[in-house]
Amino acid sequence: LPQEPQGDKYFISCPSCRKPTQLPDIGPTQFPTAFLINSLFQLQSTLQKTLKGPNVSCDNCHKNSATGYCKQCTQFSCPECLETHNKWKAFSTHEVINVQDVTVNTSKLLPLNEDRNTKCNYHNE
Protein backbone atom coordinates (compact mmCIF):
# COMPACT_ATOMS: atom_id res chain seq x y z
CA LEU A 1 0.00 0.00 0.00
CA PRO A 2 1.41 3.40 -0.94
CA GLN A 3 2.07 5.85 1.87
CA GLU A 4 2.41 9.63 1.88
CA PRO A 5 5.82 10.78 0.56
CA GLN A 6 8.20 12.35 3.06
CA GLY A 7 10.16 14.97 1.16
CA ASP A 8 11.58 13.31 -1.94
CA LYS A 9 11.33 9.81 -0.39
CA TYR A 10 8.42 7.48 -1.06
CA PHE A 11 7.21 4.71 1.23
CA ILE A 12 5.02 1.63 0.92
CA SER A 13 3.77 -0.79 3.57
CA CYS A 14 5.84 -3.95 3.98
CA PRO A 15 3.69 -6.90 2.76
CA SER A 16 4.74 -8.98 5.78
CA CYS A 17 4.56 -6.61 8.76
CA ARG A 18 3.00 -3.43 7.29
CA LYS A 19 5.87 -1.26 8.55
CA PRO A 20 6.47 1.80 6.31
CA THR A 21 9.37 0.93 4.02
CA GLN A 22 11.27 3.38 1.85
CA LEU A 23 10.97 2.74 -1.85
CA PRO A 24 14.48 2.23 -3.28
CA ASP A 25 15.75 4.99 -5.59
CA ILE A 26 15.98 2.48 -8.45
CA GLY A 27 12.38 1.38 -7.88
CA PRO A 28 10.43 -1.55 -6.46
CA THR A 29 12.38 -4.14 -8.46
CA GLN A 30 15.17 -3.73 -5.89
CA PHE A 31 13.00 -5.16 -3.09
CA PRO A 32 13.79 -8.74 -2.05
CA THR A 33 11.51 -11.49 -3.28
CA ALA A 34 8.41 -11.94 -1.12
CA PHE A 35 8.50 -15.73 -0.83
CA LEU A 36 5.41 -15.91 1.38
CA ILE A 37 3.34 -13.97 -1.15
CA ASN A 38 4.71 -16.04 -4.04
CA SER A 39 3.83 -19.27 -2.22
CA LEU A 40 0.28 -17.98 -1.66
CA PHE A 41 -0.06 -17.34 -5.41
CA GLN A 42 1.19 -20.86 -6.08
CA LEU A 43 -1.27 -22.29 -3.55
CA GLN A 44 -4.11 -20.37 -5.21
CA SER A 45 -3.14 -21.79 -8.60
CA THR A 46 -3.07 -25.31 -7.17
CA LEU A 47 -6.47 -24.82 -5.50
CA GLN A 48 -7.94 -23.69 -8.83
CA LYS A 49 -6.76 -26.95 -10.41
CA THR A 50 -8.57 -28.96 -7.72
CA LEU A 51 -11.85 -27.27 -8.61
CA LYS A 52 -11.88 -29.49 -11.70
CA GLY A 53 -12.46 -32.43 -9.38
CA PRO A 54 -10.64 -35.71 -9.92
CA ASN A 55 -9.78 -34.82 -13.56
CA VAL A 56 -6.67 -32.81 -12.77
CA SER A 57 -4.04 -33.15 -15.49
CA CYS A 58 -0.46 -34.25 -14.79
CA ASP A 59 1.87 -31.26 -14.31
CA ASN A 60 4.79 -33.26 -15.76
CA CYS A 61 3.66 -34.95 -18.96
CA HIS A 62 0.33 -33.11 -19.49
CA LYS A 63 -0.94 -36.28 -21.20
CA ASN A 64 -2.69 -38.14 -18.40
CA SER A 65 -4.92 -37.44 -15.42
CA ALA A 66 -3.08 -36.99 -12.15
CA THR A 67 -3.56 -39.50 -9.35
CA GLY A 68 -1.15 -38.00 -6.81
CA TYR A 69 0.11 -34.67 -5.51
CA CYS A 70 3.62 -34.21 -4.11
CA LYS A 71 3.58 -31.60 -1.33
CA GLN A 72 7.28 -30.77 -1.67
CA CYS A 73 7.32 -30.54 -5.47
CA THR A 74 3.86 -28.91 -5.42
CA GLN A 75 2.93 -30.87 -8.52
CA PHE A 76 0.15 -33.19 -9.60
CA SER A 77 1.41 -36.37 -11.28
CA CYS A 78 -0.04 -39.29 -13.21
CA PRO A 79 0.81 -42.89 -12.20
CA GLU A 80 3.65 -43.10 -14.75
CA CYS A 81 5.29 -39.85 -13.60
CA LEU A 82 4.75 -40.76 -9.93
CA GLU A 83 6.56 -44.04 -10.50
CA THR A 84 9.56 -42.14 -11.86
CA HIS A 85 9.32 -39.56 -9.04
CA ASN A 86 9.30 -42.28 -6.39
CA LYS A 87 12.39 -44.00 -7.84
CA TRP A 88 14.64 -41.00 -7.26
CA LYS A 89 16.51 -41.08 -3.96
CA ALA A 90 16.29 -37.29 -3.63
CA PHE A 91 12.49 -37.56 -3.52
CA SER A 92 12.31 -40.49 -1.09
CA THR A 93 11.16 -38.31 1.81
CA HIS A 94 8.51 -36.46 -0.21
CA GLU A 95 4.89 -36.85 0.84
CA VAL A 96 2.63 -37.81 -2.06
CA ILE A 97 -1.08 -37.69 -1.40
CA ASN A 98 -3.98 -39.02 -3.44
CA VAL A 99 -5.66 -36.50 -5.76
CA GLN A 100 -9.10 -37.63 -4.57
CA ASP A 101 -8.09 -36.73 -1.00
CA VAL A 102 -6.99 -33.29 -2.16
CA THR A 103 -10.22 -32.56 -4.04
CA VAL A 104 -12.24 -33.53 -0.95
CA ASN A 105 -10.01 -31.77 1.61
CA THR A 106 -7.97 -28.94 0.08
CA SER A 107 -6.22 -28.25 3.42
CA LYS A 108 -4.00 -31.20 2.52
CA LEU A 109 -2.29 -28.88 0.03
CA LEU A 110 -0.87 -26.73 2.81
CA PRO A 111 2.90 -26.87 3.29
CA LEU A 112 4.26 -29.58 5.55
CA ASN A 113 6.26 -27.32 7.84
CA GLU A 114 3.40 -25.42 9.44
CA ASP A 115 5.76 -23.92 12.00
CA ARG A 116 7.37 -21.91 9.20
CA ASN A 117 8.47 -18.49 10.38
CA THR A 118 5.94 -15.95 9.18
CA LYS A 119 7.62 -13.00 10.86
CA CYS A 120 9.11 -10.27 8.74
CA ASN A 121 12.78 -11.03 8.10
CA TYR A 122 13.60 -7.43 7.25
CA HIS A 123 11.92 -5.49 10.03
CA ASN A 124 12.24 -8.03 12.89
CA GLU A 125 8.50 -7.93 13.53
PDB file of C-alpha atoms in Angstrom:
ATOM      1  CA  LEU A   1       0.000   0.000   0.000  1.00  0.00           C
ATOM      2  CA  PRO A   2       1.411   3.403  -0.937  1.00  0.00           C
ATOM      3  CA  GLN A   3       2.073   5.854   1.870  1.00  0.00           C
ATOM      4  CA  GLU A   4       2.411   9.629   1.877  1.00  0.00           C
ATOM      5  CA  PRO A   5       5.822  10.783   0.565  1.00  0.00           C
ATOM      6  CA  GLN A   6       8.204  12.351   3.056  1.00  0.00           C
ATOM      7  CA  GLY A   7      10.156  14.965   1.161  1.00  0.00           C
ATOM      8  CA  ASP A   8      11.575  13.309  -1.940  1.00  0.00           C
ATOM      9  CA  LYS A   9      11.329   9.810  -0.393  1.00  0.00           C
ATOM     10  CA  TYR A  10       8.422   7.479  -1.065  1.00  0.00           C
ATOM     11  CA  PHE A  11       7.211   4.708   1.229  1.00  0.00           C
ATOM     12  CA  ILE A  12       5.021   1.633   0.923  1.00  0.00           C
ATOM     13  CA  SER A  13       3.772  -0.793   3.571  1.00  0.00           C
ATOM     14  CA  CYS A  14       5.844  -3.952   3.976  1.00  0.00           C
ATOM     15  CA  PRO A  15       3.685  -6.896   2.756  1.00  0.00           C
ATOM     16  CA  SER A  16       4.739  -8.975   5.781  1.00  0.00           C
ATOM     17  CA  CYS A  17       4.562  -6.615   8.757  1.00  0.00           C
ATOM     18  CA  ARG A  18       2.999  -3.427   7.285  1.00  0.00           C
ATOM     19  CA  LYS A  19       5.874  -1.263   8.553  1.00  0.00           C
ATOM     20  CA  PRO A  20       6.466   1.801   6.308  1.00  0.00           C
ATOM     21  CA  THR A  21       9.371   0.929   4.018  1.00  0.00           C
ATOM     22  CA  GLN A  22      11.268   3.382   1.849  1.00  0.00           C
ATOM     23  CA  LEU A  23      10.967   2.742  -1.850  1.00  0.00           C
ATOM     24  CA  PRO A  24      14.484   2.229  -3.281  1.00  0.00           C
ATOM     25  CA  ASP A  25      15.745   4.987  -5.592  1.00  0.00           C
ATOM     26  CA  ILE A  26      15.983   2.479  -8.450  1.00  0.00           C
ATOM     27  CA  GLY A  27      12.377   1.382  -7.882  1.00  0.00           C
ATOM     28  CA  PRO A  28      10.429  -1.548  -6.455  1.00  0.00           C
ATOM     29  CA  THR A  29      12.383  -4.137  -8.456  1.00  0.00           C
ATOM     30  CA  GLN A  30      15.165  -3.733  -5.886  1.00  0.00           C
ATOM     31  CA  PHE A  31      13.004  -5.157  -3.087  1.00  0.00           C
ATOM     32  CA  PRO A  32      13.792  -8.735  -2.048  1.00  0.00           C
ATOM     33  CA  THR A  33      11.508 -11.489  -3.279  1.00  0.00           C
ATOM     34  CA  ALA A  34       8.406 -11.940  -1.117  1.00  0.00           C
ATOM     35  CA  PHE A  35       8.497 -15.727  -0.826  1.00  0.00           C
ATOM     36  CA  LEU A  36       5.407 -15.909   1.376  1.00  0.00           C
ATOM     37  CA  ILE A  37       3.336 -13.967  -1.148  1.00  0.00           C
ATOM     38  CA  ASN A  38       4.709 -16.040  -4.043  1.00  0.00           C
ATOM     39  CA  SER A  39       3.834 -19.268  -2.225  1.00  0.00           C
ATOM     40  CA  LEU A  40       0.283 -17.985  -1.663  1.00  0.00           C
ATOM     41  CA  PHE A  41      -0.059 -17.337  -5.412  1.00  0.00           C
ATOM     42  CA  GLN A  42       1.192 -20.858  -6.081  1.00  0.00           C
ATOM     43  CA  LEU A  43      -1.272 -22.287  -3.552  1.00  0.00           C
ATOM     44  CA  GLN A  44      -4.114 -20.366  -5.207  1.00  0.00           C
ATOM     45  CA  SER A  45      -3.142 -21.785  -8.603  1.00  0.00           C
ATOM     46  CA  THR A  46      -3.073 -25.310  -7.169  1.00  0.00           C
ATOM     47  CA  LEU A  47      -6.467 -24.823  -5.502  1.00  0.00           C
ATOM     48  CA  GLN A  48      -7.944 -23.692  -8.829  1.00  0.00           C
ATOM     49  CA  LYS A  49      -6.759 -26.947 -10.407  1.00  0.00           C
ATOM     50  CA  THR A  50      -8.566 -28.955  -7.724  1.00  0.00           C
ATOM     51  CA  LEU A  51     -11.853 -27.271  -8.610  1.00  0.00           C
ATOM     52  CA  LYS A  52     -11.876 -29.489 -11.696  1.00  0.00           C
ATOM     53  CA  GLY A  53     -12.456 -32.435  -9.376  1.00  0.00           C
ATOM     54  CA  PRO A  54     -10.639 -35.708  -9.924  1.00  0.00           C
ATOM     55  CA  ASN A  55      -9.783 -34.819 -13.558  1.00  0.00           C
ATOM     56  CA  VAL A  56      -6.669 -32.810 -12.771  1.00  0.00           C
ATOM     57  CA  SER A  57      -4.040 -33.146 -15.487  1.00  0.00           C
ATOM     58  CA  CYS A  58      -0.463 -34.248 -14.788  1.00  0.00           C
ATOM     59  CA  ASP A  59       1.871 -31.265 -14.307  1.00  0.00           C
ATOM     60  CA  ASN A  60       4.788 -33.255 -15.765  1.00  0.00           C
ATOM     61  CA  CYS A  61       3.660 -34.946 -18.960  1.00  0.00           C
ATOM     62  CA  HIS A  62       0.335 -33.113 -19.487  1.00  0.00           C
ATOM     63  CA  LYS A  63      -0.944 -36.278 -21.203  1.00  0.00           C
ATOM     64  CA  ASN A  64      -2.695 -38.144 -18.396  1.00  0.00           C
ATOM     65  CA  SER A  65      -4.921 -37.436 -15.419  1.00  0.00           C
ATOM     66  CA  ALA A  66      -3.083 -36.991 -12.147  1.00  0.00           C
ATOM     67  CA  THR A  67      -3.563 -39.496  -9.349  1.00  0.00           C
ATOM     68  CA  GLY A  68      -1.148 -37.997  -6.814  1.00  0.00           C
ATOM     69  CA  TYR A  69       0.110 -34.674  -5.508  1.00  0.00           C
ATOM     70  CA  CYS A  70       3.625 -34.207  -4.108  1.00  0.00           C
ATOM     71  CA  LYS A  71       3.580 -31.600  -1.334  1.00  0.00           C
ATOM     72  CA  GLN A  72       7.280 -30.767  -1.670  1.00  0.00           C
ATOM     73  CA  CYS A  73       7.320 -30.540  -5.466  1.00  0.00           C
ATOM     74  CA  THR A  74       3.856 -28.907  -5.416  1.00  0.00           C
ATOM     75  CA  GLN A  75       2.926 -30.866  -8.524  1.00  0.00           C
ATOM     76  CA  PHE A  76       0.155 -33.186  -9.602  1.00  0.00           C
ATOM     77  CA  SER A  77       1.408 -36.374 -11.278  1.00  0.00           C
ATOM     78  CA  CYS A  78      -0.042 -39.295 -13.205  1.00  0.00           C
ATOM     79  CA  PRO A  79       0.806 -42.893 -12.203  1.00  0.00           C
ATOM     80  CA  GLU A  80       3.651 -43.100 -14.752  1.00  0.00           C
ATOM     81  CA  CYS A  81       5.285 -39.852 -13.599  1.00  0.00           C
ATOM     82  CA  LEU A  82       4.745 -40.763  -9.930  1.00  0.00           C
ATOM     83  CA  GLU A  83       6.557 -44.038 -10.498  1.00  0.00           C
ATOM     84  CA  THR A  84       9.559 -42.136 -11.860  1.00  0.00           C
ATOM     85  CA  HIS A  85       9.319 -39.563  -9.038  1.00  0.00           C
ATOM     86  CA  ASN A  86       9.304 -42.280  -6.385  1.00  0.00           C
ATOM     87  CA  LYS A  87      12.386 -44.004  -7.841  1.00  0.00           C
ATOM     88  CA  TRP A  88      14.636 -40.996  -7.261  1.00  0.00           C
ATOM     89  CA  LYS A  89      16.511 -41.075  -3.964  1.00  0.00           C
ATOM     90  CA  ALA A  90      16.290 -37.287  -3.629  1.00  0.00           C
ATOM     91  CA  PHE A  91      12.491 -37.564  -3.518  1.00  0.00           C
ATOM     92  CA  SER A  92      12.306 -40.493  -1.093  1.00  0.00           C
ATOM     93  CA  THR A  93      11.160 -38.306   1.810  1.00  0.00           C
ATOM     94  CA  HIS A  94       8.507 -36.461  -0.209  1.00  0.00           C
ATOM     95  CA  GLU A  95       4.890 -36.852   0.842  1.00  0.00           C
ATOM     96  CA  VAL A  96       2.633 -37.812  -2.060  1.00  0.00           C
ATOM     97  CA  ILE A  97      -1.085 -37.692  -1.400  1.00  0.00           C
ATOM     98  CA  ASN A  98      -3.980 -39.018  -3.437  1.00  0.00           C
ATOM     99  CA  VAL A  99      -5.661 -36.501  -5.764  1.00  0.00           C
ATOM    100  CA  GLN A 100      -9.101 -37.626  -4.569  1.00  0.00           C
ATOM    101  CA  ASP A 101      -8.091 -36.732  -0.997  1.00  0.00           C
ATOM    102  CA  VAL A 102      -6.989 -33.288  -2.163  1.00  0.00           C
ATOM    103  CA  THR A 103     -10.217 -32.560  -4.040  1.00  0.00           C
ATOM    104  CA  VAL A 104     -12.244 -33.530  -0.951  1.00  0.00           C
ATOM    105  CA  ASN A 105     -10.013 -31.775   1.608  1.00  0.00           C
ATOM    106  CA  THR A 106      -7.969 -28.941   0.083  1.00  0.00           C
ATOM    107  CA  SER A 107      -6.225 -28.250   3.425  1.00  0.00           C
ATOM    108  CA  LYS A 108      -3.999 -31.204   2.525  1.00  0.00           C
ATOM    109  CA  LEU A 109      -2.290 -28.877   0.029  1.00  0.00           C
ATOM    110  CA  LEU A 110      -0.870 -26.728   2.813  1.00  0.00           C
ATOM    111  CA  PRO A 111       2.903 -26.866   3.286  1.00  0.00           C
ATOM    112  CA  LEU A 112       4.259 -29.583   5.552  1.00  0.00           C
ATOM    113  CA  ASN A 113       6.259 -27.320   7.845  1.00  0.00           C
ATOM    114  CA  GLU A 114       3.400 -25.421   9.438  1.00  0.00           C
ATOM    115  CA  ASP A 115       5.764 -23.925  12.004  1.00  0.00           C
ATOM    116  CA  ARG A 116       7.366 -21.914   9.196  1.00  0.00           C
ATOM    117  CA  ASN A 117       8.467 -18.490  10.384  1.00  0.00           C
ATOM    118  CA  THR A 118       5.939 -15.950   9.182  1.00  0.00           C
ATOM    119  CA  LYS A 119       7.625 -12.995  10.856  1.00  0.00           C
ATOM    120  CA  CYS A 120       9.109 -10.269   8.742  1.00  0.00           C
ATOM    121  CA  ASN A 121      12.782 -11.030   8.096  1.00  0.00           C
ATOM    122  CA  TYR A 122      13.596  -7.432   7.246  1.00  0.00           C
ATOM    123  CA  HIS A 123      11.919  -5.493  10.029  1.00  0.00           C
ATOM    124  CA  ASN A 124      12.239  -8.030  12.888  1.00  0.00           C
ATOM    125  CA  GLU A 125       8.503  -7.930  13.530  1.00  0.00           C
TER     126      GLU A 125
END
